[in-house]
Amino acid sequence: MLVKDDRGNELLEIISVEEEKADTKYEPINHCLAVVKVGSDYLLGWNRYRQDWEIFGGCREKNETLIECIKRECSEELGLNNVDFSYIGLMHYHMAPGYFNPEWHYEYGGLYGISLPVEYMEYIEKYRTDKEEVEKLAFYSDLRGKEKIAPIDEKLLEYWDNEI
């Protein structure tokens, strides 16, 4: 186990598997997340429903590939289109009962990383559309030690840092 959050959810491991082969080897892969690095800092969003600072992403839609999911989510949450996503691997979780599943269960999620120049912040603020769920944005360095950050998401920052 890599980290456990205050709800009991456990990030068990990051699995190195080819993006195109992930769906044939692991299930359910029900979401994708992206670590977003802007300049030398990480960007996080305040999730109004979970009351946590988090990285970006969300649930897959029917027949959606992993890359299609993260592109859609980052378009909605950050206004990002036509940017390069780097696939990192699959997150493997042991999840506590919650909104989407009333039982303890195992699940997987695709993990991606994006690196952007600082100038993108103006674009993001202007074009992001999902301001209901992701109410506000902030840099990790401004939040660390002062605000509640989702422990699993904070751990995931390390995986993009190691990739670049």
Coordinates of N, CA and C in Angstrom, one line a residue:
M1 N 0.8 -1.2 0.0 CA 0.0 0.0 0.0 C 0.9 1.2 0.0
L2 N 0.5 2.2 -0.9 CA 1.3 3.4 -1.0 C 0.8 4.5 0.0
V3 N -0.5 4.6 0.1 CA -1.1 5.7 0.9 C -2.6 5.4 1.2
K4 N -3.1 5.8 2.3 CA -4.5 5.6 2.7 C -5.1 7.0 3.0
D5 N -6.3 7.3 2.6 CA -6.9 8.6 2.9 C -7.8 8.5 4.1
D6 N -8.4 9.6 4.5 CA -9.2 9.6 5.8 C -10.5 8.9 5.6
R7 N -10.9 8.5 4.4 CA -12.1 7.8 4.1 C -11.9 6.3 4.1
G8 N -10.6 5.9 4.2 CA -10.2 4.5 4.2 C -9.8 4.0 2.8
N9 N -9.9 4.8 1.8 CA -9.5 4.4 0.5 C -8.0 4.2 0.4
E10 N -7.5 3.1 -0.2 CA -6.1 2.8 -0.3 C -5.6 2.8 -1.7
L11 N -4.5 3.6 -2.0 CA -3.8 3.5 -3.2 C -2.8 2.4 -3.0
L12 N -3.0 1.2 -3.7 CA -2.2 0.1 -3.4 C -0.9 0.1 -4.2
E13 N -1.0 0.5 -5.5 CA 0.2 0.5 -6.4 C -0.1 1.3 -7.6
I14 N 1.0 1.6 -8.3 CA 0.9 2.1 -9.7 C 1.5 1.0 -10.6
I15 N 0.7 0.5 -11.5 CA 1.1 -0.6 -12.3 C 1.6 -0.1 -13.7
S16 N 2.7 -0.6 -14.1 CA 3.3 -0.2 -15.4 C 2.7 -1.2 -16.4
V17 N 1.8 -0.7 -17.2 CA 1.2 -1.5 -18.3 C 1.0 -0.6 -19.4
E18 N 1.2 -1.1 -20.6 CA 0.9 -0.3 -21.8 C -0.5 0.2 -21.8
E19 N -0.7 1.5 -22.2 CA -2.0 2.1 -22.2 C -3.0 1.3 -23.1
E20 N -2.6 0.9 -24.2 CA -3.5 0.1 -25.2 C -3.8 -1.2 -24.6
K21 N -3.1 -1.8 -23.7 CA -3.3 -3.1 -23.2 C -4.0 -3.1 -21.8
A22 N -4.1 -2.0 -21.2 CA -4.7 -1.9 -19.9 C -6.1 -2.5 -19.8
D23 N -6.9 -2.1 -20.7 CA -8.3 -2.6 -20.6 C -8.5 -4.1 -20.8
T24 N -7.5 -4.7 -21.4 CA -7.6 -6.2 -21.6 C -7.0 -6.9 -20.5
K25 N -6.3 -6.3 -19.6 CA -5.7 -7.0 -18.4 C -6.3 -6.6 -17.1
Y26 N -6.9 -5.4 -17.0 CA -7.4 -5.0 -15.6 C -8.8 -4.5 -15.8
E27 N -9.6 -4.7 -14.7 CA -10.9 -4.1 -14.7 C -11.4 -4.1 -13.3
P28 N -12.3 -3.2 -13.0 CA -12.8 -2.2 -13.8 C -11.8 -1.0 -13.8
I29 N -11.5 -0.4 -15.0 CA -10.8 0.9 -15.1 C -11.9 1.9 -15.3
N30 N -12.3 2.5 -14.2 CA -13.5 3.4 -14.2 C -13.3 4.9 -14.2
H31 N -12.0 5.3 -14.2 CA -11.7 6.7 -14.2 C -10.3 7.0 -14.7
C32 N -10.0 8.2 -14.9 CA -8.6 8.7 -15.2 C -8.3 10.0 -14.5
L33 N -7.1 10.1 -14.1 CA -6.6 11.4 -13.4 C -5.4 11.9 -14.1
A34 N -5.2 13.2 -14.0 CA -4.0 13.8 -14.6 C -3.3 14.7 -13.5
V35 N -2.0 14.5 -13.4 CA -1.2 15.4 -12.6 C -0.8 16.6 -13.6
V36 N -1.1 17.8 -13.2 CA -0.8 18.9 -14.1 C 0.3 19.8 -13.5
K37 N 1.4 19.9 -14.2 CA 2.5 20.7 -13.7 C 2.5 22.0 -14.6
V38 N 2.4 23.1 -14.0 CA 2.5 24.4 -14.7 C 3.8 25.1 -14.2
G39 N 4.7 25.3 -15.1 CA 6.0 25.8 -14.8 C 6.7 24.7 -13.9
S40 N 7.1 25.1 -12.7 CA 7.7 24.2 -11.8 C 6.8 23.8 -10.6
D41 N 5.5 24.1 -10.7 CA 4.6 23.8 -9.6 C 3.4 22.9 -10.1
Y42 N 2.8 22.3 -9.2 CA 1.6 21.5 -9.5 C 0.3 22.3 -9.4
L43 N -0.6 22.1 -10.2 CA -1.9 22.8 -10.2 C -2.9 21.8 -9.5
L44 N -3.7 22.3 -8.6 CA -4.8 21.5 -7.9 C -6.1 22.3 -8.0
G45 N -7.2 21.5 -7.9 CA -8.5 22.1 -8.0 C -9.2 21.8 -6.7
W46 N -10.0 22.7 -6.2 CA -10.8 22.5 -5.0 C -12.1 21.8 -5.4
N47 N -12.3 20.6 -5.0 CA -13.5 19.8 -5.3 C -14.6 20.2 -4.3
R48 N -15.6 20.8 -4.7 CA -16.7 21.3 -3.9 C -17.4 20.2 -3.2
Y49 N -17.6 19.0 -3.9 CA -18.3 17.9 -3.3 C -17.5 17.1 -2.3
R50 N -16.2 16.9 -2.5 CA -15.4 16.1 -1.6 C -14.7 17.0 -0.6
Q51 N -14.7 18.3 -0.8 CA -14.1 19.3 0.1 C -12.6 19.0 0.3
D52 N -11.9 18.8 -0.9 CA -10.5 18.5 -0.9 C -9.9 19.2 -2.1
W53 N -8.6 19.5 -1.9 CA -7.8 20.0 -3.1 C -7.4 18.7 -3.8
E54 N -7.6 18.6 -5.1 CA -7.3 17.4 -5.8 C -6.6 17.6 -7.2
I55 N -6.1 16.5 -7.7 CA -5.7 16.6 -9.1 C -6.9 16.5 -10.0
F56 N -6.8 16.5 -11.3 CA -7.9 16.6 -12.2 C -8.3 15.3 -12.8
G57 N -9.5 15.1 -13.2 CA -10.0 13.9 -13.9 C -11.4 13.5 -13.4
G58 N -11.8 12.3 -13.8 CA -13.1 11.8 -13.5 C -13.4 10.5 -14.1
C59 N -14.7 10.1 -14.0 CA -15.2 8.8 -14.5 C -15.2 8.7 -16.0
R60 N -15.0 7.5 -16.4 CA -15.1 7.1 -17.8 C -16.5 7.0 -18.2
E61 N -16.8 7.4 -19.4 CA -18.1 7.2 -20.0 C -18.1 5.9 -20.8
K62 N -19.3 5.4 -21.1 CA -19.4 4.1 -21.8 C -18.6 4.2 -23.2
N63 N -17.9 3.1 -23.4 CA -17.1 2.9 -24.6 C -15.9 4.0 -24.8
E64 N -15.6 4.7 -23.7 CA -14.6 5.7 -23.8 C -13.2 5.1 -23.5
T65 N -12.2 5.4 -24.3 CA -10.9 4.9 -24.0 C -10.3 5.8 -22.9
L66 N -9.2 5.3 -22.3 CA -8.5 6.0 -21.2 C -8.1 7.4 -21.7
I67 N -7.5 7.6 -22.9 CA -7.1 8.9 -23.3 C -8.2 9.8 -23.7
E68 N -9.3 9.2 -24.2 CA -10.5 10.0 -24.5 C -11.1 10.6 -23.2
C69 N -11.1 9.7 -22.1 CA -11.6 10.2 -20.8 C -10.8 11.3 -20.2
I70 N -9.5 11.2 -20.2 CA -8.7 12.3 -19.6 C -8.7 13.5 -20.4
K71 N -8.8 13.4 -21.7 CA -8.9 14.6 -22.6 C -10.2 15.3 -22.3
R72 N -11.3 14.6 -22.2 CA -12.6 15.2 -21.9 C -12.7 15.9 -20.6
E73 N -12.2 15.1 -19.6 CA -12.2 15.7 -18.2 C -11.3 17.0 -18.1
C74 N -10.1 17.0 -18.7 CA -9.3 18.1 -18.7 C -9.8 19.3 -19.5
S75 N -10.6 19.0 -20.5 CA -11.2 20.0 -21.3 C -12.3 20.7 -20.4
E76 N -13.1 19.9 -19.7 CA -14.1 20.5 -18.9 C -13.5 21.2 -17.7
E77 N -12.6 20.6 -17.0 CA -12.1 21.1 -15.7 C -11.1 22.2 -15.9
L78 N -10.3 22.2 -17.0 CA -9.2 23.1 -17.2 C -9.3 23.9 -18.5
G79 N -10.2 23.5 -19.4 CA -10.3 24.2 -20.7 C -9.2 23.8 -21.6
L80 N -8.5 22.7 -21.3 CA -7.3 22.3 -22.1 C -7.8 21.4 -23.2
N81 N -7.4 21.8 -24.4 CA -7.6 21.0 -25.6 C -6.3 21.1 -26.4
N82 N -6.0 20.0 -27.2 CA -4.8 20.0 -28.0 C -3.5 20.1 -27.2
V83 N -3.4 19.5 -26.0 CA -2.2 19.4 -25.3 C -1.7 18.0 -25.2
D84 N -0.5 17.8 -24.9 CA 0.1 16.4 -24.9 C 0.0 15.8 -23.5
F85 N -0.7 14.7 -23.4 CA -0.8 13.9 -22.2 C 0.2 12.8 -22.2
S86 N 0.8 12.6 -21.1 CA 1.8 11.4 -21.0 C 1.2 10.4 -20.1
Y87 N 1.0 9.2 -20.6 CA 0.5 8.1 -19.8 C 1.6 7.6 -18.9
I88 N 1.2 7.5 -17.6 CA 2.1 7.0 -16.6 C 1.9 5.6 -16.2
G89 N 0.6 5.2 -16.1 CA 0.3 3.8 -15.7 C -1.1 3.7 -15.1
L90 N -1.4 2.6 -14.5 CA -2.7 2.4 -13.8 C -2.6 2.4 -12.3
M91 N -3.5 3.2 -11.7 CA -3.6 3.2 -10.3 C -4.5 2.0 -9.8
H92 N -4.0 1.3 -8.8 CA -4.8 0.2 -8.3 C -5.2 0.6 -6.9
Y93 N -6.5 0.5 -6.6 CA -7.1 1.0 -5.3 C -7.9 -0.2 -4.6
H94 N -8.0 0.0 -3.3 CA -9.0 -0.7 -2.5 C -9.8 0.4 -2.0
M95 N -11.1 0.4 -2.4 CA -12.0 1.6 -2.1 C -13.0 1.3 -1.1
A96 N -13.2 2.2 -0.2 CA -14.3 2.1 0.8 C -15.6 2.3 0.2
P97 N -16.7 1.8 0.8 CA -18.0 2.1 0.3 C -18.3 3.6 0.1
G98 N -18.9 3.9 -0.9 CA -19.2 5.4 -1.2 C -20.3 5.6 -2.2
Y99 N -20.3 6.7 -2.8 CA -21.4 7.2 -3.7 C -21.6 6.2 -4.8
F100 N -20.5 5.8 -5.5 CA -20.6 5.0 -6.7 C -20.7 3.5 -6.4
N101 N -20.3 3.1 -5.3 CA -20.3 1.6 -4.9 C -20.5 1.5 -3.4
P102 N -21.6 0.8 -3.0 CA -21.9 0.7 -1.6 C -21.0 -0.3 -0.8
E103 N -20.2 -1.0 -1.5 CA -19.4 -2.1 -0.9 C -17.9 -1.8 -1.0
W104 N -17.1 -2.4 -0.1 CA -15.6 -2.3 -0.3 C -15.3 -3.0 -1.6
H105 N -14.4 -2.5 -2.4 CA -14.1 -3.0 -3.7 C -12.7 -2.6 -4.2
Y106 N -12.2 -3.3 -5.2 CA -11.0 -2.9 -5.9 C -11.3 -2.3 -7.2
E107 N -10.5 -1.3 -7.6 CA -10.7 -0.7 -8.9 C -9.4 -0.1 -9.4
Y108 N -9.5 0.3 -10.7 CA -8.3 0.8 -11.4 C -8.6 2.2 -12.0
G109 N -7.6 3.0 -12.2 CA -7.8 4.2 -12.9 C -6.5 4.6 -13.7
G110 N -6.7 5.2 -14.8 CA -5.5 5.6 -15.7 C -4.9 6.8 -15.1
L111 N -3.6 6.9 -15.1 CA -2.9 8.1 -14.6 C -2.1 8.7 -15.7
Y112 N -2.2 10.0 -15.8 CA -1.5 10.8 -16.9 C -0.8 12.0 -16.2
G113 N 0.1 12.6 -17.0 CA 0.7 13.8 -16.6 C 0.7 14.8 -17.7
I114 N 0.7 16.1 -17.4 CA 0.8 17.2 -18.4 C 1.8 18.2 -17.8
S115 N 2.6 18.7 -18.6 CA 3.5 19.8 -18.3 C 3.2 21.0 -19.2
L116 N 2.9 22.2 -18.6 CA 2.5 23.4 -19.3 C 3.4 24.5 -18.9
P117 N 3.6 25.5 -19.8 CA 4.2 26.7 -19.4 C 3.3 27.6 -18.5
V118 N 3.9 28.5 -17.7 CA 3.1 29.3 -16.8 C 2.1 30.1 -17.5
E119 N 2.3 30.5 -18.8 CA 1.4 31.3 -19.5 C 0.1 30.7 -19.7
Y120 N 0.0 29.4 -19.5 CA -1.3 28.7 -19.7 C -2.3 29.0 -18.6
M121 N -1.9 29.5 -17.5 CA -2.8 29.8 -16.4 C -3.9 30.8 -16.8
E122 N -3.6 31.8 -17.6 CA -4.5 32.7 -18.1 C -5.6 32.0 -19.0
Y123 N -5.1 31.2 -19.8 CA -6.0 30.4 -20.7 C -6.9 29.5 -19.9
I124 N -6.3 28.8 -18.9 CA -7.1 27.9 -18.1 C -8.2 28.6 -17.4
E125 N -7.9 29.7 -16.8 CA -8.9 30.5 -16.0 C -10.0 31.0 -17.0
K126 N -9.7 31.3 -18.2 CA -10.7 31.8 -19.2 C -11.6 30.7 -19.7
Y127 N -11.0 29.5 -20.0 CA -11.7 28.5 -20.8 C -12.2 27.3 -20.0
R128 N -11.9 27.1 -18.8 CA -12.4 26.0 -18.0 C -13.9 26.2 -17.8
T129 N -14.7 25.1 -18.0 CA -16.2 25.2 -17.9 C -16.8 24.6 -16.7
D130 N -16.1 23.6 -16.1 CA -16.7 23.0 -14.9 C -16.3 23.7 -13.6
K131 N -16.9 24.8 -13.4 CA -16.6 25.6 -12.2 C -17.5 25.3 -11.0
E132 N -18.5 24.4 -11.3 CA -19.4 23.9 -10.2 C -18.7 22.9 -9.3
E133 N -18.1 21.9 -10.0 CA -17.4 20.8 -9.2 C -16.0 21.3 -8.8
V134 N -15.3 21.9 -9.7 CA -13.9 22.4 -9.4 C -14.1 23.9 -9.2
E135 N -14.3 24.3 -8.0 CA -14.6 25.7 -7.7 C -13.5 26.7 -8.0
K136 N -12.3 26.3 -7.6 CA -11.1 27.2 -7.7 C -9.9 26.4 -7.9
L137 N -8.8 27.1 -8.3 CA -7.5 26.5 -8.6 C -6.5 27.1 -7.7
A138 N -5.4 26.3 -7.5 CA -4.3 26.9 -6.7 C -3.1 26.0 -6.9
F139 N -1.9 26.6 -6.7 CA -0.7 25.8 -6.8 C -0.4 25.1 -5.5
Y140 N 0.2 23.9 -5.7 CA 0.5 23.0 -4.6 C 1.4 23.7 -3.6
S141 N 2.4 24.5 -4.0 CA 3.3 25.2 -3.1 C 2.6 26.2 -2.2
D142 N 1.5 26.7 -2.7 CA 0.7 27.7 -1.9 C -0.2 27.0 -0.9
L143 N -0.5 25.7 -1.1 CA -1.4 25.0 -0.3 C -0.8 24.1 0.8
R144 N 0.4 23.5 0.4 CA 1.1 22.5 1.2 C 1.3 23.0 2.7
G145 N 0.8 22.2 3.6 CA 0.9 22.6 5.0 C -0.1 23.6 5.5
K146 N -0.9 24.1 4.6 CA -1.9 25.1 5.0 C -3.4 24.7 4.8
E147 N -3.6 23.8 3.8 CA -4.9 23.4 3.3 C -5.0 21.9 3.3
K148 N -6.2 21.4 3.3 CA -6.4 20.0 3.2 C -6.3 19.5 1.7
I149 N -5.3 18.6 1.5 CA -5.1 18.1 0.2 C -5.4 16.6 0.2
A150 N -6.1 16.1 -0.8 CA -6.4 14.7 -0.8 C -5.1 13.9 -0.8
P151 N -4.9 13.0 0.3 CA -3.6 12.3 0.4 C -3.2 11.4 -0.7
I152 N -4.2 10.8 -1.4 CA -3.8 9.9 -2.5 C -3.4 10.8 -3.7
D153 N -4.1 11.9 -3.9 CA -3.7 12.8 -5.0 C -2.3 13.4 -4.7
E154 N -2.0 13.8 -3.5 CA -0.7 14.3 -3.1 C 0.4 13.3 -3.4
K155 N 0.1 12.0 -3.1 CA 1.1 11.0 -3.4 C 1.3 10.8 -4.9
L156 N 0.2 11.0 -5.7 CA 0.3 10.9 -7.2 C 1.2 11.9 -7.8
L157 N 1.3 13.1 -7.2 CA 2.2 14.1 -7.7 C 3.7 13.6 -7.9
E158 N 4.1 12.7 -7.0 CA 5.4 12.2 -7.0 C 5.7 11.4 -8.3
Y159 N 4.6 10.8 -8.9 CA 4.8 9.9 -10.0 C 5.1 10.7 -11.3
W160 N 4.5 11.9 -11.4 CA 4.8 12.8 -12.5 C 6.1 13.4 -12.3
D161 N 6.4 13.8 -11.1 CA 7.7 14.4 -10.9 C 8.9 13.5 -11.2
N162 N 8.6 12.2 -11.0 CA 9.7 11.2 -11.4 C 9.7 10.9 -12.9
E163 N 8.7 11.3 -13.6 CA 8.6 11.1 -15.0 C 9.3 12.1 -15.8
I164 N 9.4 13.3 -15.3 CA 10.0 14.4 -16.1 C 11.4 14.8 -15.6

